[in-house]
């Protein structure tokens, strides 16, 4: 039985919560930027989430590994690529582009994961997955617009490249996570966030000291980013991977950018026709690539 068919009401409910928290995170980032610049926001979000998950882990009898444990080497990489880099690049980019556009650009992440896996693992791209990657890339070009073709270095173009850099970082994190040693999901999430907070501390603390602003709504949004998309999202993610499988969890790739687009429209962001059109093309690319992956998996079975 496939993971998707095995998923019950609880798994679907958790998937809905995960998609809602991740999809609306871009809108909350827009509010949080009124209180703190990108570096400060990334550090505050990651540090608070790390504290919460570490306390939670110890409360249920789980402990972080000793400092000499080699798992910390994995936490260093996972914290950098899965949290520190993208959580800094995304809010930096959102200073110049709408939250909906940021969410749609990140939809390209699963296609980047396919390409990264082709380079660093034995999961090679087939003709169909390559076609899916090409279609998805065309969607990104449509979304970004003429600047992508003309090579212009306008502020919004660089911001969109920063968000694409975050998508690439997330993709690299998926490849690293596949090779990480098995451990309790809460321990791996807590360890990853602890190291992510360490990565962002040098510039994040400086930003907090010199550039933080007393904006109540902004700090409330930052607090929710730590509790919801970061801490709670990490735990739900790890749970669904182990109970329903990665195939079921990948459904979020279709839901999150749609939620981000809807949240942006609710906020009254100026979103042109290129945003929904680019989203549709990217999602079509994901569908094609996933079919290629499933076909390759079936042909590889004995």
PDB file of C-alpha atoms in Angstrom:
ATOM      1  CA  UNK A   1       0.000   0.000   0.000  1.00  0.00           C
ATOM      2  CA  UNK A   2       1.381   3.399  -0.922  1.00  0.00           C
ATOM      3  CA  UNK A   3       2.045   6.025   1.794  1.00  0.00           C
ATOM      4  CA  UNK A   4      -0.621   8.306   0.286  1.00  0.00           C
ATOM      5  CA  UNK A   5      -3.354   5.648   0.517  1.00  0.00           C
ATOM      6  CA  UNK A   6      -2.191   4.645   4.008  1.00  0.00           C
ATOM      7  CA  UNK A   7      -2.543   8.195   5.318  1.00  0.00           C
ATOM      8  CA  UNK A   8      -5.544   8.581   7.598  1.00  0.00           C
ATOM      9  CA  UNK A   9      -7.520  11.598   8.843  1.00  0.00           C
ATOM     10  CA  UNK A  10      -4.824  12.470  11.404  1.00  0.00           C
ATOM     11  CA  UNK A  11      -2.093  12.584   8.753  1.00  0.00           C
ATOM     12  CA  UNK A  12      -4.231  14.702   6.445  1.00  0.00           C
ATOM     13  CA  UNK A  13      -5.029  17.069   9.323  1.00  0.00           C
ATOM     14  CA  UNK A  14      -1.333  17.421  10.152  1.00  0.00           C
ATOM     15  CA  UNK A  15      -0.562  18.003   6.480  1.00  0.00           C
ATOM     16  CA  UNK A  16      -3.165  20.772   6.404  1.00  0.00           C
ATOM     17  CA  UNK A  17      -1.671  22.410   9.497  1.00  0.00           C
ATOM     18  CA  UNK A  18       1.810  22.165   8.013  1.00  0.00           C
ATOM     19  CA  UNK A  19       0.750  23.665   4.682  1.00  0.00           C
ATOM     20  CA  UNK A  20      -1.121  26.470   6.441  1.00  0.00           C
ATOM     21  CA  UNK A  21       1.789  27.388   8.732  1.00  0.00           C
ATOM     22  CA  UNK A  22       4.394  27.205   5.974  1.00  0.00           C
ATOM     23  CA  UNK A  23       2.211  28.904   3.354  1.00  0.00           C
ATOM     24  CA  UNK A  24       1.284  31.862   5.552  1.00  0.00           C
ATOM     25  CA  UNK A  25       4.819  32.241   6.938  1.00  0.00           C
ATOM     26  CA  UNK A  26       5.714  34.601   4.087  1.00  0.00           C
ATOM     27  CA  UNK A  27       2.913  36.966   5.073  1.00  0.00           C
ATOM     28  CA  UNK A  28       4.037  36.903   8.722  1.00  0.00           C
ATOM     29  CA  UNK A  29       7.598  37.640   7.604  1.00  0.00           C
ATOM     30  CA  UNK A  30       6.299  40.811   5.963  1.00  0.00           C
ATOM     31  CA  UNK A  31       4.885  41.941   9.317  1.00  0.00           C
ATOM     32  CA  UNK A  32       7.952  40.808  11.291  1.00  0.00           C
ATOM     33  CA  UNK A  33      10.256  42.909   9.092  1.00  0.00           C
ATOM     34  CA  UNK A  34       8.579  45.985  10.612  1.00  0.00           C
ATOM     35  CA  UNK A  35      10.192  45.032  13.930  1.00  0.00           C
ATOM     36  CA  UNK A  36      13.516  43.521  12.934  1.00  0.00           C
ATOM     37  CA  UNK A  37      15.813  43.370   9.884  1.00  0.00           C
ATOM     38  CA  UNK A  38      16.419  39.991   8.179  1.00  0.00           C
ATOM     39  CA  UNK A  39      19.451  38.952  10.256  1.00  0.00           C
ATOM     40  CA  UNK A  40      17.800  39.754  13.568  1.00  0.00           C
ATOM     41  CA  UNK A  41      14.574  38.065  12.501  1.00  0.00           C
ATOM     42  CA  UNK A  42      16.377  34.886  11.461  1.00  0.00           C
ATOM     43  CA  UNK A  43      18.314  34.666  14.731  1.00  0.00           C
ATOM     44  CA  UNK A  44      15.324  35.442  16.969  1.00  0.00           C
ATOM     45  CA  UNK A  45      13.131  32.944  15.140  1.00  0.00           C
ATOM     46  CA  UNK A  46      15.696  30.138  15.208  1.00  0.00           C
ATOM     47  CA  UNK A  47      16.904  30.728  18.774  1.00  0.00           C
ATOM     48  CA  UNK A  48      13.394  30.701  20.217  1.00  0.00           C
ATOM     49  CA  UNK A  49      12.445  27.586  18.251  1.00  0.00           C
ATOM     50  CA  UNK A  50      15.667  25.831  19.310  1.00  0.00           C
ATOM     51  CA  UNK A  51      14.953  26.532  22.974  1.00  0.00           C
ATOM     52  CA  UNK A  52      11.371  25.287  22.695  1.00  0.00           C
ATOM     53  CA  UNK A  53      12.272  22.036  20.932  1.00  0.00           C
ATOM     54  CA  UNK A  54      15.223  21.328  23.239  1.00  0.00           C
ATOM     55  CA  UNK A  55      13.008  21.731  26.317  1.00  0.00           C
ATOM     56  CA  UNK A  56      10.342  19.568  24.651  1.00  0.00           C
ATOM     57  CA  UNK A  57      12.875  16.835  23.869  1.00  0.00           C
ATOM     58  CA  UNK A  58      14.150  16.697  27.450  1.00  0.00           C
ATOM     59  CA  UNK A  59      10.572  16.765  28.756  1.00  0.00           C
ATOM     60  CA  UNK A  60       9.759  13.507  26.949  1.00  0.00           C
ATOM     61  CA  UNK A  61      12.998  11.853  28.016  1.00  0.00           C
ATOM     62  CA  UNK A  62      15.064  12.506  24.883  1.00  0.00           C
ATOM     63  CA  UNK A  63      18.451  14.202  25.078  1.00  0.00           C
ATOM     64  CA  UNK A  64      20.681  15.957  22.611  1.00  0.00           C
ATOM     65  CA  UNK A  65      23.881  13.992  21.878  1.00  0.00           C
ATOM     66  CA  UNK A  66      27.135  14.787  23.658  1.00  0.00           C
ATOM     67  CA  UNK A  67      29.422  17.343  22.041  1.00  0.00           C
ATOM     68  CA  UNK A  68      31.827  14.638  20.869  1.00  0.00           C
ATOM     69  CA  UNK A  69      29.033  12.802  19.051  1.00  0.00           C
ATOM     70  CA  UNK A  70      29.477  12.853  15.261  1.00  0.00           C
ATOM     71  CA  UNK A  71      25.802  13.703  14.816  1.00  0.00           C
ATOM     72  CA  UNK A  72      26.692  17.313  15.578  1.00  0.00           C
ATOM     73  CA  UNK A  73      28.550  17.382  12.249  1.00  0.00           C
ATOM     74  CA  UNK A  74      25.242  16.588  10.570  1.00  0.00           C
ATOM     75  CA  UNK A  75      23.487  19.245  12.659  1.00  0.00           C
ATOM     76  CA  UNK A  76      26.059  21.799  11.460  1.00  0.00           C
ATOM     77  CA  UNK A  77      25.180  21.110   7.817  1.00  0.00           C
ATOM     78  CA  UNK A  78      21.428  20.722   8.368  1.00  0.00           C
ATOM     79  CA  UNK A  79      21.293  23.888  10.466  1.00  0.00           C
ATOM     80  CA  UNK A  80      23.134  25.880   7.797  1.00  0.00           C
ATOM     81  CA  UNK A  81      21.331  24.714   4.665  1.00  0.00           C
ATOM     82  CA  UNK A  82      17.937  23.891   6.182  1.00  0.00           C
ATOM     83  CA  UNK A  83      17.524  26.975   8.352  1.00  0.00           C
ATOM     84  CA  UNK A  84      20.263  29.609   8.713  1.00  0.00           C
ATOM     85  CA  UNK A  85      20.745  30.413   5.017  1.00  0.00           C
ATOM     86  CA  UNK A  86      17.121  30.242   3.809  1.00  0.00           C
ATOM     87  CA  UNK A  87      15.684  31.950   6.895  1.00  0.00           C
ATOM     88  CA  UNK A  88      18.014  34.878   6.215  1.00  0.00           C
ATOM     89  CA  UNK A  89      17.693  34.994   2.418  1.00  0.00           C
ATOM     90  CA  UNK A  90      13.887  34.819   2.352  1.00  0.00           C
ATOM     91  CA  UNK A  91      13.179  37.850   4.598  1.00  0.00           C
ATOM     92  CA  UNK A  92      15.962  39.776   2.870  1.00  0.00           C
ATOM     93  CA  UNK A  93      14.273  39.134  -0.455  1.00  0.00           C
ATOM     94  CA  UNK A  94      10.846  39.984   0.921  1.00  0.00           C
ATOM     95  CA  UNK A  95      12.026  43.516   1.601  1.00  0.00           C
ATOM     96  CA  UNK A  96      11.722  44.058  -2.168  1.00  0.00           C
ATOM     97  CA  UNK A  97       9.181  41.536  -3.478  1.00  0.00           C
ATOM     98  CA  UNK A  98       5.655  40.497  -2.383  1.00  0.00           C
ATOM     99  CA  UNK A  99       5.309  37.585   0.025  1.00  0.00           C
ATOM    100  CA  UNK A 100       3.244  35.659  -2.554  1.00  0.00           C
ATOM    101  CA  UNK A 101       6.067  35.841  -5.108  1.00  0.00           C
ATOM    102  CA  UNK A 102       8.533  34.540  -2.495  1.00  0.00           C
ATOM    103  CA  UNK A 103       6.257  31.606  -1.737  1.00  0.00           C
ATOM    104  CA  UNK A 104       5.856  30.747  -5.415  1.00  0.00           C
ATOM    105  CA  UNK A 105       9.603  30.952  -6.079  1.00  0.00           C
ATOM    106  CA  UNK A 106      10.201  28.447  -3.290  1.00  0.00           C
ATOM    107  CA  UNK A 107       7.868  26.033  -5.110  1.00  0.00           C
ATOM    108  CA  UNK A 108      10.843  25.401  -7.407  1.00  0.00           C
ATOM    109  CA  UNK A 109      12.625  23.683  -4.487  1.00  0.00           C
ATOM    110  CA  UNK A 110      11.525  20.078  -5.224  1.00  0.00           C
ATOM    111  CA  UNK A 111      12.791  20.412  -8.794  1.00  0.00           C
ATOM    112  CA  UNK A 112      16.112  21.696  -7.462  1.00  0.00           C
ATOM    113  CA  UNK A 113      16.164  18.682  -5.150  1.00  0.00           C
ATOM    114  CA  UNK A 114      15.861  16.371  -8.165  1.00  0.00           C
ATOM    115  CA  UNK A 115      18.818  18.121  -9.806  1.00  0.00           C
ATOM    116  CA  UNK A 116      20.913  18.058  -6.610  1.00  0.00           C
ATOM    117  CA  UNK A 117      20.179  14.369  -6.088  1.00  0.00           C
ATOM    118  CA  UNK A 118      21.328  13.715  -9.659  1.00  0.00           C
ATOM    119  CA  UNK A 119      24.700  15.301  -8.866  1.00  0.00           C
ATOM    120  CA  UNK A 120      25.322  14.061  -5.327  1.00  0.00           C
ATOM    121  CA  UNK A 121      23.444  10.716  -5.109  1.00  0.00           C
ATOM    122  CA  UNK A 122      22.623   7.722  -7.276  1.00  0.00           C
ATOM    123  CA  UNK A 123      19.119   9.106  -8.003  1.00  0.00           C
ATOM    124  CA  UNK A 124      19.775  10.130 -11.605  1.00  0.00           C
ATOM    125  CA  UNK A 125      17.467  12.300 -13.668  1.00  0.00           C
ATOM    126  CA  UNK A 126      15.592  10.614 -16.505  1.00  0.00           C
ATOM    127  CA  UNK A 127      14.342  12.244 -19.690  1.00  0.00           C
ATOM    128  CA  UNK A 128      10.970  12.809 -18.034  1.00  0.00           C
ATOM    129  CA  UNK A 129      12.403  14.354 -14.853  1.00  0.00           C
ATOM    130  CA  UNK A 130      14.662  16.542 -17.000  1.00  0.00           C
ATOM    131  CA  UNK A 131      11.586  17.684 -18.927  1.00  0.00           C
ATOM    132  CA  UNK A 132       9.849  18.457 -15.633  1.00  0.00           C
ATOM    133  CA  UNK A 133      12.842  20.483 -14.462  1.00  0.00           C
ATOM    134  CA  UNK A 134      12.837  22.426 -17.734  1.00  0.00           C
ATOM    135  CA  UNK A 135       9.115  23.178 -17.498  1.00  0.00           C
ATOM    136  CA  UNK A 136       9.499  24.307 -13.894  1.00  0.00           C
ATOM    137  CA  UNK A 137      12.425  26.543 -14.806  1.00  0.00           C
ATOM    138  CA  UNK A 138      10.287  28.100 -17.541  1.00  0.00           C
ATOM    139  CA  UNK A 139       7.725  28.886 -14.833  1.00  0.00           C
ATOM    140  CA  UNK A 140      10.406  30.656 -12.801  1.00  0.00           C
ATOM    141  CA  UNK A 141      11.391  32.724 -15.855  1.00  0.00           C
ATOM    142  CA  UNK A 142       7.737  33.685 -16.383  1.00  0.00           C
ATOM    143  CA  UNK A 143       7.426  34.629 -12.713  1.00  0.00           C
ATOM    144  CA  UNK A 144      10.607  36.709 -12.593  1.00  0.00           C
ATOM    145  CA  UNK A 145       9.913  38.371 -15.926  1.00  0.00           C
ATOM    146  CA  UNK A 146      12.122  40.060 -18.520  1.00  0.00           C
ATOM    147  CA  UNK A 147      14.854  40.823 -15.979  1.00  0.00           C
ATOM    148  CA  UNK A 148      15.758  37.141 -15.927  1.00  0.00           C
ATOM    149  CA  UNK A 149      16.342  37.173 -19.683  1.00  0.00           C
ATOM    150  CA  UNK A 150      18.032  40.547 -19.886  1.00  0.00           C
ATOM    151  CA  UNK A 151      20.416  39.938 -16.976  1.00  0.00           C
ATOM    152  CA  UNK A 152      19.403  43.164 -15.243  1.00  0.00           C
ATOM    153  CA  UNK A 153      20.541  43.654 -11.670  1.00  0.00           C
ATOM    154  CA  UNK A 154      17.511  45.521 -10.401  1.00  0.00           C
ATOM    155  CA  UNK A 155      16.626  45.343  -6.729  1.00  0.00           C
ATOM    156  CA  UNK A 156      13.613  43.081  -7.190  1.00  0.00           C
ATOM    157  CA  UNK A 157      15.543  40.753  -9.518  1.00  0.00           C
ATOM    158  CA  UNK A 158      18.344  40.296  -6.974  1.00  0.00           C
ATOM    159  CA  UNK A 159      15.702  39.721  -4.281  1.00  0.00           C
ATOM    160  CA  UNK A 160      14.102  36.991  -6.381  1.00  0.00           C
ATOM    161  CA  UNK A 161      17.517  35.405  -6.891  1.00  0.00           C
ATOM    162  CA  UNK A 162      17.976  35.453  -3.100  1.00  0.00           C
ATOM    163  CA  UNK A 163      14.730  33.524  -2.617  1.00  0.00           C
ATOM    164  CA  UNK A 164      15.803  31.071  -5.313  1.00  0.00           C
ATOM    165  CA  UNK A 165      19.049  30.734  -3.363  1.00  0.00           C
ATOM    166  CA  UNK A 166      16.949  29.792  -0.339  1.00  0.00           C
ATOM    167  CA  UNK A 167      15.161  27.160  -2.445  1.00  0.00           C
ATOM    168  CA  UNK A 168      18.548  25.778  -3.509  1.00  0.00           C
ATOM    169  CA  UNK A 169      19.628  25.682   0.131  1.00  0.00           C
ATOM    170  CA  UNK A 170      16.482  23.758   1.100  1.00  0.00           C
ATOM    171  CA  UNK A 171      17.144  21.325  -1.748  1.00  0.00           C
ATOM    172  CA  UNK A 172      20.697  20.749  -0.549  1.00  0.00           C
ATOM    173  CA  UNK A 173      19.321  20.144   2.933  1.00  0.00           C
ATOM    174  CA  UNK A 174      17.016  17.389   1.640  1.00  0.00           C
ATOM    175  CA  UNK A 175      19.973  15.612   0.047  1.00  0.00           C
ATOM    176  CA  UNK A 176      22.003  15.904   3.277  1.00  0.00           C
ATOM    177  CA  UNK A 177      19.077  14.730   5.425  1.00  0.00           C
ATOM    178  CA  UNK A 178      18.761  11.558   3.354  1.00  0.00           C
ATOM    179  CA  UNK A 179      22.313  10.598   4.345  1.00  0.00           C
ATOM    180  CA  UNK A 180      22.037  11.586   8.025  1.00  0.00           C
ATOM    181  CA  UNK A 181      22.084   8.798  10.647  1.00  0.00           C
ATOM    182  CA  UNK A 182      18.704   7.749  12.107  1.00  0.00           C
ATOM    183  CA  UNK A 183      17.654   9.502  15.294  1.00  0.00           C
ATOM    184  CA  UNK A 184      14.523  10.648  17.126  1.00  0.00           C
ATOM    185  CA  UNK A 185      12.739  13.308  15.012  1.00  0.00           C
ATOM    186  CA  UNK A 186      12.529  15.752  17.912  1.00  0.00           C
ATOM    187  CA  UNK A 187      16.235  15.353  18.669  1.00  0.00           C
ATOM    188  CA  UNK A 188      17.242  15.908  15.051  1.00  0.00           C
ATOM    189  CA  UNK A 189      14.971  18.959  14.755  1.00  0.00           C
ATOM    190  CA  UNK A 190      16.251  20.455  18.030  1.00  0.00           C
ATOM    191  CA  UNK A 191      19.905  19.826  17.187  1.00  0.00           C
ATOM    192  CA  UNK A 192      19.463  21.301  13.730  1.00  0.00           C
ATOM    193  CA  UNK A 193      17.833  24.455  15.100  1.00  0.00           C
ATOM    194  CA  UNK A 194      20.462  24.885  17.844  1.00  0.00           C
ATOM    195  CA  UNK A 195      23.230  24.945  15.241  1.00  0.00           C
ATOM    196  CA  UNK A 196      21.141  27.174  12.962  1.00  0.00           C
ATOM    197  CA  UNK A 197      20.861  29.691  15.813  1.00  0.00           C
ATOM    198  CA  UNK A 198      24.635  29.512  16.276  1.00  0.00           C
ATOM    199  CA  UNK A 199      25.168  30.162  12.556  1.00  0.00           C
ATOM    200  CA  UNK A 200      22.962  33.280  12.622  1.00  0.00           C
ATOM    201  CA  UNK A 201      24.105  34.592  16.026  1.00  0.00           C
ATOM    202  CA  UNK A 202      27.069  36.798  14.926  1.00  0.00           C
ATOM    203  CA  UNK A 203      25.144  39.065  12.561  1.00  0.00           C
ATOM    204  CA  UNK A 204      21.728  38.431  14.120  1.00  0.00           C
ATOM    205  CA  UNK A 205      22.738  39.742  17.530  1.00  0.00           C
ATOM    206  CA  UNK A 206      24.281  42.853  15.981  1.00  0.00           C
ATOM    207  CA  UNK A 207      21.085  43.492  14.066  1.00  0.00           C
ATOM    208  CA  UNK A 208      19.005  43.003  17.204  1.00  0.00           C
ATOM    209  CA  UNK A 209      21.134  45.425  19.218  1.00  0.00           C
ATOM    210  CA  UNK A 210      21.440  48.183  16.629  1.00  0.00           C
ATOM    211  CA  UNK A 211      18.434  47.902  14.298  1.00  0.00           C
ATOM    212  CA  UNK A 212      15.525  46.239  16.136  1.00  0.00           C
ATOM    213  CA  UNK A 213      12.391  48.398  16.393  1.00  0.00           C
ATOM    214  CA  UNK A 214       9.698  48.415  19.132  1.00  0.00           C
ATOM    215  CA  UNK A 215       6.835  47.254  16.916  1.00  0.00           C
ATOM    216  CA  UNK A 216       4.357  45.078  18.831  1.00  0.00           C
ATOM    217  CA  UNK A 217       2.660  43.581  15.773  1.00  0.00           C
ATOM    218  CA  UNK A 218       6.024  42.838  14.175  1.00  0.00           C
ATOM    219  CA  UNK A 219       7.393  41.037  17.227  1.00  0.00           C
ATOM    220  CA  UNK A 220       4.140  39.099  17.599  1.00  0.00           C
ATOM    221  CA  UNK A 221       4.610  37.925  14.012  1.00  0.00           C
ATOM    222  CA  UNK A 222       8.226  36.981  14.762  1.00  0.00           C
ATOM    223  CA  UNK A 223       7.095  34.993  17.803  1.00  0.00           C
ATOM    224  CA  UNK A 224       4.572  33.089  15.709  1.00  0.00           C
ATOM    225  CA  UNK A 225       7.251  32.351  13.098  1.00  0.00           C
ATOM    226  CA  UNK A 226       9.313  30.724  15.845  1.00  0.00           C
ATOM    227  CA  UNK A 227       6.396  28.753  17.334  1.00  0.00           C
ATOM    228  CA  UNK A 228       4.463  27.807  14.197  1.00  0.00           C
ATOM    229  CA  UNK A 229       6.434  27.413  10.950  1.00  0.00           C
ATOM    230  CA  UNK A 230       9.776  26.744  12.687  1.00  0.00           C
ATOM    231  CA  UNK A 231       9.223  24.701  15.878  1.00  0.00           C
ATOM    232  CA  UNK A 232       5.811  23.126  15.261  1.00  0.00           C
ATOM    233  CA  UNK A 233       6.471  22.800  11.538  1.00  0.00           C
ATOM    234  CA  UNK A 234       9.726  20.926  12.147  1.00  0.00           C
ATOM    235  CA  UNK A 235       8.051  18.419  14.466  1.00  0.00           C
ATOM    236  CA  UNK A 236       5.087  17.818  12.124  1.00  0.00           C
ATOM    237  CA  UNK A 237       7.492  17.445   9.199  1.00  0.00           C
ATOM    238  CA  UNK A 238       9.544  14.786  11.007  1.00  0.00           C
ATOM    239  CA  UNK A 239       6.407  12.964  12.159  1.00  0.00           C
ATOM    240  CA  UNK A 240       4.859  12.801   8.702  1.00  0.00           C
ATOM    241  CA  UNK A 241       8.105  11.598   7.150  1.00  0.00           C
ATOM    242  CA  UNK A 242       8.191   8.656   9.547  1.00  0.00           C
ATOM    243  CA  UNK A 243       4.467   7.820   9.611  1.00  0.00           C
ATOM    244  CA  UNK A 244       3.078   8.664   6.170  1.00  0.00           C
ATOM    245  CA  UNK A 245       6.257   8.796   4.114  1.00  0.00           C
ATOM    246  CA  UNK A 246       8.065  11.345   1.981  1.00  0.00           C
ATOM    247  CA  UNK A 247       5.702  10.784  -0.945  1.00  0.00           C
ATOM    248  CA  UNK A 248       2.700  11.904   1.093  1.00  0.00           C
ATOM    249  CA  UNK A 249       4.625  14.818   2.587  1.00  0.00           C
ATOM    250  CA  UNK A 250       5.589  16.039  -0.890  1.00  0.00           C
ATOM    251  CA  UNK A 251       1.935  17.020  -1.368  1.00  0.00           C
ATOM    252  CA  UNK A 252       2.843  20.226   0.493  1.00  0.00           C
ATOM    253  CA  UNK A 253       4.846  21.280  -2.575  1.00  0.00           C
ATOM    254  CA  UNK A 254       1.528  21.862  -4.340  1.00  0.00           C
ATOM    255  CA  UNK A 255      -0.378  23.400  -1.424  1.00  0.00           C
ATOM    256  CA  UNK A 256       2.128  25.806   0.167  1.00  0.00           C
ATOM    257  CA  UNK A 257       2.647  28.129  -2.838  1.00  0.00           C
ATOM    258  CA  UNK A 258      -1.113  28.308  -3.397  1.00  0.00           C
ATOM    259  CA  UNK A 259      -1.610  29.269   0.254  1.00  0.00           C
ATOM    260  CA  UNK A 260       1.178  31.850  -0.060  1.00  0.00           C
ATOM    261  CA  UNK A 261      -0.500  33.337  -3.134  1.00  0.00           C
ATOM    262  CA  UNK A 262      -3.856  33.477  -1.358  1.00  0.00           C
ATOM    263  CA  UNK A 263      -2.319  35.103   1.735  1.00  0.00           C
ATOM    264  CA  UNK A 264      -0.653  37.713  -0.464  1.00  0.00           C
ATOM    265  CA  UNK A 265      -3.959  38.535  -2.127  1.00  0.00           C
ATOM    266  CA  UNK A 266      -5.618  38.886   1.278  1.00  0.00           C
ATOM    267  CA  UNK A 267      -2.885  41.328   2.289  1.00  0.00           C
ATOM    268  CA  UNK A 268      -3.660  43.360  -0.827  1.00  0.00           C
ATOM    269  CA  UNK A 269      -0.246  42.850  -2.422  1.00  0.00           C
ATOM    270  CA  UNK A 270       0.209  44.009  -6.007  1.00  0.00           C
ATOM    271  CA  UNK A 271       0.463  40.649  -7.774  1.00  0.00           C
ATOM    272  CA  UNK A 272       0.479  40.610 -11.557  1.00  0.00           C
ATOM    273  CA  UNK A 273      -0.661  37.888 -13.924  1.00  0.00           C
ATOM    274  CA  UNK A 274       2.886  36.466 -14.079  1.00  0.00           C
ATOM    275  CA  UNK A 275       2.590  35.173 -10.483  1.00  0.00           C
ATOM    276  CA  UNK A 276      -0.334  32.742 -10.907  1.00  0.00           C
ATOM    277  CA  UNK A 277       0.837  31.839 -14.423  1.00  0.00           C
ATOM    278  CA  UNK A 278       4.351  31.086 -13.193  1.00  0.00           C
ATOM    279  CA  UNK A 279       2.900  29.074 -10.298  1.00  0.00           C
ATOM    280  CA  UNK A 280       0.845  26.895 -12.637  1.00  0.00           C
ATOM    281  CA  UNK A 281       3.839  26.201 -14.895  1.00  0.00           C
ATOM    282  CA  UNK A 282       6.084  25.336 -11.923  1.00  0.00           C
ATOM    283  CA  UNK A 283       3.460  22.949 -10.508  1.00  0.00           C
ATOM    284  CA  UNK A 284       3.122  21.273 -13.912  1.00  0.00           C
ATOM    285  CA  UNK A 285       6.892  20.802 -13.912  1.00  0.00           C
ATOM    286  CA  UNK A 286       6.701  19.185 -10.453  1.00  0.00           C
ATOM    287  CA  UNK A 287       3.978  16.798 -11.640  1.00  0.00           C
ATOM    288  CA  UNK A 288       6.048  15.759 -14.664  1.00  0.00           C
ATOM    289  CA  UNK A 289       9.208  15.299 -12.588  1.00  0.00           C
ATOM    290  CA  UNK A 290       7.398  13.209  -9.971  1.00  0.00           C
ATOM    291  CA  UNK A 291       6.018  10.935 -12.674  1.00  0.00           C
ATOM    292  CA  UNK A 292       9.529  10.500 -13.988  1.00  0.00           C
ATOM    293  CA  UNK A 293      10.780   9.628 -10.507  1.00  0.00           C
ATOM    294  CA  UNK A 294       8.010   7.076  -9.966  1.00  0.00           C
ATOM    295  CA  UNK A 295       8.668   5.490 -13.364  1.00  0.00           C
ATOM    296  CA  UNK A 296      12.393   5.275 -12.603  1.00  0.00           C
ATOM    297  CA  UNK A 297      11.657   3.754  -9.181  1.00  0.00           C
ATOM    298  CA  UNK A 298       9.382   1.079 -10.696  1.00  0.00           C
ATOM    299  CA  UNK A 299      11.929   0.198 -13.384  1.00  0.00           C
ATOM    300  CA  UNK A 300      14.619  -0.153 -10.725  1.00  0.00           C
ATOM    301  CA  UNK A 301      12.632  -2.611  -8.642  1.00  0.00           C
ATOM    302  CA  UNK A 302      13.486  -6.290  -8.927  1.00  0.00           C
TER     303      UNK A 302
END
